[in-house]
Amino acid sequence: MESRKTILICDDEPALRELIRASMDEGYEFAEASDGVIAMELAREVSPDIVILDLMLPRLSGLEVLARMNEDERLKDVPVLVITAWNETREDVLSAGADEFVAKPFDPEELRAAVNRLAAA
């Protein structure tokens, strides 16, 4: 039996975290962080298979979380999907170390497809 993959959802908006969970296929477990500091703590604690990361996070920005993950031996290979309403370009986000990028507001189908690509990699 295949084990369930864990997705760490990092966004400061509870309603958006719920929408992300509801957009996913069955078979995933979720951990949630409302700020960048909690995101790093949970990433180290739960060793997620995928991280969905907003760039606009309190206490530690999503870009800082991404940089710290890339410096951490245990986390540097975890695929990261950035979701943001910032005016960042896809190229900027991907060059910062993200594996996928989805702009807010997002289409749930687009988000699900991006997560499934990361899960299959």
Tab-separated table of N, CA and C in Angstrom:
chain	number	residue	atom	x	y	z
A	1	MET	N	0.843	-1.196	0.000
A	1	MET	CA	0.000	0.000	0.000
A	1	MET	C	0.880	1.248	0.000
A	2	GLU	N	0.583	2.166	-0.878
A	2	GLU	CA	1.378	3.372	-1.014
A	2	GLU	C	1.076	4.326	0.137
A	3	SER	N	2.134	4.933	0.704
A	3	SER	CA	1.912	5.868	1.802
A	3	SER	C	1.429	7.207	1.240
A	4	ARG	N	0.683	7.913	2.074
A	4	ARG	CA	0.139	9.206	1.663
A	4	ARG	C	1.238	10.258	1.707
A	5	LYS	N	1.258	11.107	0.707
A	5	LYS	CA	2.223	12.201	0.673
A	5	LYS	C	1.708	13.345	1.538
A	6	THR	N	2.644	14.024	2.190
A	6	THR	CA	2.306	15.148	3.048
A	6	THR	C	2.613	16.456	2.334
A	7	ILE	N	1.629	17.339	2.333
A	7	ILE	CA	1.787	18.674	1.762
A	7	ILE	C	1.775	19.678	2.908
A	8	LEU	N	2.806	20.518	2.968
A	8	LEU	CA	2.846	21.619	3.918
A	8	LEU	C	2.329	22.859	3.198
A	9	ILE	N	1.206	23.400	3.684
A	9	ILE	CA	0.590	24.591	3.101
A	9	ILE	C	0.974	25.788	3.961
A	10	CYS	N	1.661	26.753	3.364
A	10	CYS	CA	2.137	27.934	4.087
A	10	CYS	C	1.459	29.178	3.520
A	11	ASP	N	0.435	29.645	4.214
A	11	ASP	CA	-0.291	30.844	3.807
A	11	ASP	C	-0.929	31.438	5.053
A	12	ASP	N	-0.937	32.761	5.156
A	12	ASP	CA	-1.477	33.401	6.356
A	12	ASP	C	-2.993	33.545	6.337
A	13	GLU	N	-3.640	33.164	5.243
A	13	GLU	CA	-5.096	33.263	5.150
A	13	GLU	C	-5.736	31.884	5.350
A	14	PRO	N	-6.450	31.671	6.486
A	14	PRO	CA	-7.070	30.364	6.745
A	14	PRO	C	-8.014	29.916	5.629
A	15	ALA	N	-8.785	30.834	5.062
A	15	ALA	CA	-9.730	30.461	4.001
A	15	ALA	C	-8.987	29.965	2.761
A	16	LEU	N	-7.841	30.542	2.482
A	16	LEU	CA	-7.065	30.106	1.325
A	16	LEU	C	-6.440	28.735	1.582
A	17	ARG	N	-5.978	28.496	2.813
A	17	ARG	CA	-5.450	27.163	3.142
A	17	ARG	C	-6.544	26.114	2.960
A	18	GLU	N	-7.764	26.436	3.362
A	18	GLU	CA	-8.893	25.513	3.191
A	18	GLU	C	-9.181	25.283	1.709
A	19	LEU	N	-9.157	26.341	0.911
A	19	LEU	CA	-9.385	26.209	-0.527
A	19	LEU	C	-8.308	25.329	-1.169
A	20	ILE	N	-7.071	25.484	-0.747
A	20	ILE	CA	-5.983	24.655	-1.281
A	20	ILE	C	-6.234	23.192	-0.935
A	21	ARG	N	-6.559	22.912	0.330
A	21	ARG	CA	-6.850	21.524	0.737
A	21	ARG	C	-7.991	20.952	-0.096
A	22	ALA	N	-9.051	21.739	-0.258
A	22	ALA	CA	-10.225	21.271	-0.999
A	22	ALA	C	-9.920	21.059	-2.484
A	23	SER	N	-8.907	21.728	-3.000
A	23	SER	CA	-8.544	21.612	-4.417
A	23	SER	C	-7.730	20.363	-4.730
A	24	MET	N	-7.187	19.730	-3.710
A	24	MET	CA	-6.284	18.604	-3.930
A	24	MET	C	-7.035	17.295	-4.135
A	25	ASP	N	-6.389	16.380	-4.843
A	25	ASP	CA	-6.912	15.027	-4.973
A	25	ASP	C	-6.863	14.346	-3.612
A	26	GLU	N	-7.636	13.277	-3.464
A	26	GLU	CA	-7.562	12.491	-2.233
A	26	GLU	C	-6.196	11.827	-2.164
A	27	GLY	N	-5.794	11.449	-0.967
A	27	GLY	CA	-4.539	10.731	-0.824
A	27	GLY	C	-3.411	11.567	-0.257
A	28	TYR	N	-3.679	12.839	0.041
A	28	TYR	CA	-2.661	13.683	0.646
A	28	TYR	C	-2.999	13.938	2.108
A	29	GLU	N	-1.960	14.075	2.920
A	29	GLU	CA	-2.107	14.572	4.283
A	29	GLU	C	-1.595	16.003	4.275
A	30	PHE	N	-2.073	16.810	5.226
A	30	PHE	CA	-1.721	18.224	5.223
A	30	PHE	C	-1.193	18.677	6.570
A	31	ALA	N	-0.218	19.570	6.515
A	31	ALA	CA	0.223	20.350	7.662
A	31	ALA	C	0.080	21.799	7.212
A	32	GLU	N	-0.198	22.697	8.158
A	32	GLU	CA	-0.452	24.086	7.781
A	32	GLU	C	0.338	25.047	8.641
A	33	ALA	N	0.861	26.083	7.991
A	33	ALA	CA	1.598	27.136	8.684
A	33	ALA	C	1.014	28.483	8.281
A	34	SER	N	0.855	29.367	9.272
A	34	SER	CA	0.286	30.685	9.003
A	34	SER	C	1.347	31.775	8.885
A	35	ASP	N	2.617	31.432	9.138
A	35	ASP	CA	3.703	32.393	8.945
A	35	ASP	C	4.989	31.643	8.601
A	36	GLY	N	6.008	32.392	8.216
A	36	GLY	CA	7.245	31.781	7.759
A	36	GLY	C	8.016	31.037	8.829
A	37	VAL	N	7.969	31.526	10.059
A	37	VAL	CA	8.682	30.852	11.151
A	37	VAL	C	8.051	29.489	11.417
A	38	ILE	N	6.729	29.454	11.505
A	38	ILE	CA	6.033	28.182	11.714
A	38	ILE	C	6.262	27.260	10.517
A	39	ALA	N	6.310	27.822	9.320
A	39	ALA	CA	6.561	27.017	8.118
A	39	ALA	C	7.886	26.271	8.238
A	40	MET	N	8.932	26.964	8.665
A	40	MET	CA	10.240	26.309	8.811
A	40	MET	C	10.209	25.259	9.919
A	41	GLU	N	9.560	25.573	11.038
A	41	GLU	CA	9.467	24.605	12.139
A	41	GLU	C	8.741	23.343	11.682
A	42	LEU	N	7.606	23.522	11.009
A	42	LEU	CA	6.839	22.366	10.544
A	42	LEU	C	7.573	21.595	9.458
A	43	ALA	N	8.260	22.300	8.575
A	43	ALA	CA	9.007	21.615	7.515
A	43	ALA	C	10.039	20.675	8.129
A	44	ARG	N	10.718	21.131	9.162
A	44	ARG	CA	11.716	20.283	9.828
A	44	ARG	C	11.053	19.149	10.602
A	45	GLU	N	9.884	19.417	11.166
A	45	GLU	CA	9.196	18.429	12.000
A	45	GLU	C	8.518	17.331	11.184
A	46	VAL	N	7.801	17.705	10.126
A	46	VAL	CA	6.996	16.710	9.400
A	46	VAL	C	7.654	16.179	8.135
A	47	SER	N	8.762	16.778	7.706
A	47	SER	CA	9.442	16.361	6.467
A	47	SER	C	8.439	16.189	5.324
A	48	PRO	N	7.837	17.290	4.869
A	48	PRO	CA	6.798	17.190	3.842
A	48	PRO	C	7.352	16.684	2.515
A	49	ASP	N	6.463	16.126	1.714
A	49	ASP	CA	6.823	15.688	0.368
A	49	ASP	C	6.741	16.849	-0.621
A	50	ILE	N	5.868	17.811	-0.313
A	50	ILE	CA	5.658	18.994	-1.159
A	50	ILE	C	5.348	20.170	-0.235
A	51	VAL	N	5.833	21.361	-0.597
A	51	VAL	CA	5.487	22.581	0.127
A	51	VAL	C	4.776	23.520	-0.841
A	52	ILE	N	3.613	24.020	-0.411
A	52	ILE	CA	2.904	25.072	-1.142
A	52	ILE	C	3.127	26.345	-0.342
A	53	LEU	N	3.790	27.324	-0.949
A	53	LEU	CA	4.332	28.461	-0.214
A	53	LEU	C	3.872	29.789	-0.801
A	54	ASP	N	3.215	30.593	0.032
A	54	ASP	CA	2.886	31.966	-0.339
A	54	ASP	C	4.127	32.820	-0.088
A	55	LEU	N	4.346	33.846	-0.882
A	55	LEU	CA	5.501	34.714	-0.658
A	55	LEU	C	5.240	35.760	0.407
A	56	MET	N	3.982	36.178	0.557
A	56	MET	CA	3.627	37.221	1.528
A	56	MET	C	3.241	36.580	2.857
A	57	LEU	N	4.247	36.222	3.649
A	57	LEU	CA	4.003	35.613	4.952
A	57	LEU	C	4.508	36.533	6.052
A	58	PRO	N	3.831	36.565	7.202
A	58	PRO	CA	4.338	37.323	8.338
A	58	PRO	C	5.594	36.666	8.923
A	59	ARG	N	6.377	37.449	9.626
A	59	ARG	CA	7.548	37.030	10.406
A	59	ARG	C	8.735	36.574	9.571
A	60	LEU	N	8.502	35.859	8.492
A	60	LEU	CA	9.573	35.392	7.613
A	60	LEU	C	8.932	35.227	6.237
A	61	SER	N	9.402	35.967	5.250
A	61	SER	CA	8.751	35.930	3.932
A	61	SER	C	8.914	34.569	3.271
A	62	GLY	N	8.069	34.324	2.289
A	62	GLY	CA	8.165	33.082	1.542
A	62	GLY	C	9.507	32.927	0.848
A	63	LEU	N	10.066	34.035	0.345
A	63	LEU	CA	11.388	33.958	-0.288
A	63	LEU	C	12.458	33.573	0.730
A	64	GLU	N	12.340	34.087	1.972
A	64	GLU	CA	13.288	33.707	3.021
A	64	GLU	C	13.119	32.235	3.394
A	65	VAL	N	11.878	31.774	3.470
A	65	VAL	CA	11.624	30.353	3.749
A	65	VAL	C	12.257	29.505	2.654
A	66	LEU	N	12.057	29.890	1.415
A	66	LEU	CA	12.622	29.155	0.282
A	66	LEU	C	14.150	29.108	0.368
A	67	ALA	N	14.772	30.239	0.676
A	67	ALA	CA	16.234	30.285	0.800
A	67	ALA	C	16.713	29.382	1.935
A	68	ARG	N	16.030	29.416	3.070
A	68	ARG	CA	16.431	28.575	4.208
A	68	ARG	C	16.234	27.094	3.910
A	69	MET	N	15.164	26.775	3.212
A	69	MET	CA	14.953	25.373	2.831
A	69	MET	C	16.077	24.897	1.917
A	70	ASN	N	16.498	25.751	0.985
A	70	ASN	CA	17.558	25.374	0.055
A	70	ASN	C	18.912	25.214	0.742
A	71	GLU	N	19.070	25.822	1.921
A	71	GLU	CA	20.318	25.697	2.681
A	71	GLU	C	20.285	24.521	3.651
A	72	ASP	N	19.127	23.934	3.869
A	72	ASP	CA	18.962	22.853	4.843
A	72	ASP	C	19.073	21.504	4.127
A	73	GLU	N	20.026	20.682	4.541
A	73	GLU	CA	20.255	19.379	3.896
A	73	GLU	C	18.995	18.521	3.848
A	74	ARG	N	18.176	18.577	4.906
A	74	ARG	CA	16.970	17.746	4.964
A	74	ARG	C	15.844	18.276	4.091
A	75	LEU	N	15.899	19.551	3.743
A	75	LEU	CA	14.768	20.178	3.045
A	75	LEU	C	15.080	20.635	1.628
A	76	LYS	N	16.341	20.655	1.248
A	76	LYS	CA	16.704	21.268	-0.036
A	76	LYS	C	16.127	20.550	-1.249
A	77	ASP	N	15.794	19.274	-1.099
A	77	ASP	CA	15.243	18.531	-2.232
A	77	ASP	C	13.718	18.430	-2.215
A	78	VAL	N	13.078	19.067	-1.234
A	78	VAL	CA	11.610	19.049	-1.163
A	78	VAL	C	11.068	19.998	-2.239
A	79	PRO	N	10.201	19.505	-3.120
A	79	PRO	CA	9.646	20.385	-4.155
A	79	PRO	C	8.759	21.473	-3.555
A	80	VAL	N	8.910	22.686	-4.085
A	80	VAL	CA	8.160	23.840	-3.584
A	80	VAL	C	7.355	24.454	-4.721
A	81	LEU	N	6.060	24.623	-4.456
A	81	LEU	CA	5.156	25.319	-5.364
A	81	LEU	C	4.845	26.665	-4.731
A	82	VAL	N	5.202	27.742	-5.396
A	82	VAL	CA	4.923	29.082	-4.891
A	82	VAL	C	3.595	29.558	-5.459
A	83	ILE	N	2.746	30.060	-4.545
A	83	ILE	CA	1.510	30.724	-4.962
A	83	ILE	C	1.584	32.146	-4.436
A	84	THR	N	1.320	33.109	-5.281
A	84	THR	CA	1.440	34.485	-4.819
A	84	THR	C	0.629	35.441	-5.679
A	85	ALA	N	0.218	36.529	-5.053
A	85	ALA	CA	-0.429	37.622	-5.770
A	85	ALA	C	0.590	38.724	-6.056
A	86	TRP	N	1.823	38.539	-5.592
A	86	TRP	CA	2.894	39.509	-5.854
A	86	TRP	C	3.100	39.644	-7.339
A	87	ASN	N	3.758	40.694	-7.729
A	87	ASN	CA	4.065	40.909	-9.138
A	87	ASN	C	5.367	40.223	-9.549
A	88	GLU	N	5.732	39.194	-8.822
A	88	GLU	CA	6.925	38.427	-9.184
A	88	GLU	C	6.665	37.717	-10.506
A	89	THR	N	7.677	37.594	-11.303
A	89	THR	CA	7.516	36.819	-12.518
A	89	THR	C	7.815	35.365	-12.216
A	90	ARG	N	7.291	34.517	-13.033
A	90	ARG	CA	7.539	33.076	-12.902
A	90	ARG	C	9.044	32.810	-12.887
A	91	GLU	N	9.794	33.485	-13.759
A	91	GLU	CA	11.238	33.264	-13.850
A	91	GLU	C	11.938	33.650	-12.551
A	92	ASP	N	11.526	34.776	-11.932
A	92	ASP	CA	12.136	35.207	-10.669
A	92	ASP	C	11.923	34.170	-9.582
A	93	VAL	N	10.705	33.660	-9.493
A	93	VAL	CA	10.370	32.692	-8.450
A	93	VAL	C	11.102	31.374	-8.689
A	94	LEU	N	11.136	30.925	-9.924
A	94	LEU	CA	11.822	29.670	-10.225
A	94	LEU	C	13.327	29.806	-10.023
A	95	SER	N	13.900	30.962	-10.353
A	95	SER	CA	15.341	31.140	-10.151
A	95	SER	C	15.686	31.247	-8.669
A	96	ALA	N	14.705	31.599	-7.829
A	96	ALA	CA	14.928	31.640	-6.378
A	96	ALA	C	14.898	30.245	-5.765
A	97	GLY	N	14.514	29.236	-6.555
A	97	GLY	CA	14.551	27.864	-6.060
A	97	GLY	C	13.229	27.139	-6.044
A	98	ALA	N	12.150	27.808	-6.436
A	98	ALA	CA	10.851	27.124	-6.482
A	98	ALA	C	10.819	26.163	-7.669
A	99	ASP	N	9.999	25.132	-7.549
A	99	ASP	CA	9.863	24.142	-8.616
A	99	ASP	C	8.663	24.417	-9.514
A	100	GLU	N	7.650	25.074	-8.963
A	100	GLU	CA	6.430	25.417	-9.710
A	100	GLU	C	5.953	26.776	-9.216
A	101	PHE	N	5.139	27.441	-10.031
A	101	PHE	CA	4.597	28.755	-9.697
A	101	PHE	C	3.153	28.827	-10.168
A	102	VAL	N	2.271	29.288	-9.282
A	102	VAL	CA	0.869	29.522	-9.635
A	102	VAL	C	0.492	30.893	-9.084
A	103	ALA	N	-0.060	31.757	-9.938
A	103	ALA	CA	-0.443	33.101	-9.521
A	103	ALA	C	-1.804	33.084	-8.834
A	104	LYS	N	-1.947	33.944	-7.806
A	104	LYS	CA	-3.243	34.158	-7.166
A	104	LYS	C	-3.953	35.270	-7.920
A	105	PRO	N	-5.249	35.216	-8.063
A	105	PRO	CA	-6.103	34.089	-7.682
A	105	PRO	C	-5.854	32.919	-8.630
A	106	PHE	N	-5.876	31.728	-8.074
A	106	PHE	CA	-5.534	30.559	-8.879
A	106	PHE	C	-6.766	29.751	-9.244
A	107	ASP	N	-6.630	29.021	-10.326
A	107	ASP	CA	-7.636	28.063	-10.759
A	107	ASP	C	-7.342	26.762	-10.013
A	108	PRO	N	-8.296	26.208	-9.261
A	108	PRO	CA	-8.041	24.969	-8.519
A	108	PRO	C	-7.502	23.837	-9.388
A	109	GLU	N	-7.956	23.762	-10.640
A	109	GLU	CA	-7.452	22.722	-11.552
A	109	GLU	C	-5.966	22.921	-11.841
A	110	GLU	N	-5.565	24.174	-12.043
A	110	GLU	CA	-4.153	24.481	-12.307
A	110	GLU	C	-3.296	24.129	-11.090
A	111	LEU	N	-3.790	24.472	-9.904
A	111	LEU	CA	-3.058	24.155	-8.678
A	111	LEU	C	-2.934	22.645	-8.504
A	112	ARG	N	-4.024	21.935	-8.672
A	112	ARG	CA	-4.010	20.473	-8.524
A	112	ARG	C	-3.032	19.839	-9.515
A	113	ALA	N	-3.053	20.303	-10.759
A	113	ALA	CA	-2.152	19.756	-11.779
A	113	ALA	C	-0.691	20.004	-11.410
A	114	ALA	N	-0.385	21.193	-10.896
A	114	ALA	CA	0.993	21.507	-10.499
A	114	ALA	C	1.440	20.615	-9.347
A	115	VAL	N	0.573	20.414	-8.362
A	115	VAL	CA	0.912	19.545	-7.226
A	115	VAL	C	1.094	18.109	-7.697
A	116	ASN	N	0.227	17.644	-8.567
A	116	ASN	CA	0.353	16.271	-9.070
A	116	ASN	C	1.644	16.074	-9.861
A	117	ARG	N	2.074	17.106	-10.602
A	117	ARG	CA	3.365	17.013	-11.310
A	117	ARG	C	4.504	16.867	-10.306
A	118	LEU	N	4.464	17.652	-9.231
A	118	LEU	CA	5.519	17.569	-8.216
A	118	LEU	C	5.490	16.223	-7.510
A	119	ALA	N	4.301	15.715	-7.242
A	119	ALA	CA	4.169	14.427	-6.543
A	119	ALA	C	4.696	13.283	-7.393
A	120	ALA	N	4.567	13.406	-8.709
A	120	ALA	CA	4.996	12.336	-9.609
A	120	ALA	C	6.494	12.380	-9.896
A	121	ALA	N	7.116	13.511	-9.623
A	121	ALA	CA	8.550	13.674	-9.949
A	121	ALA	C	9.432	12.830	-9.046
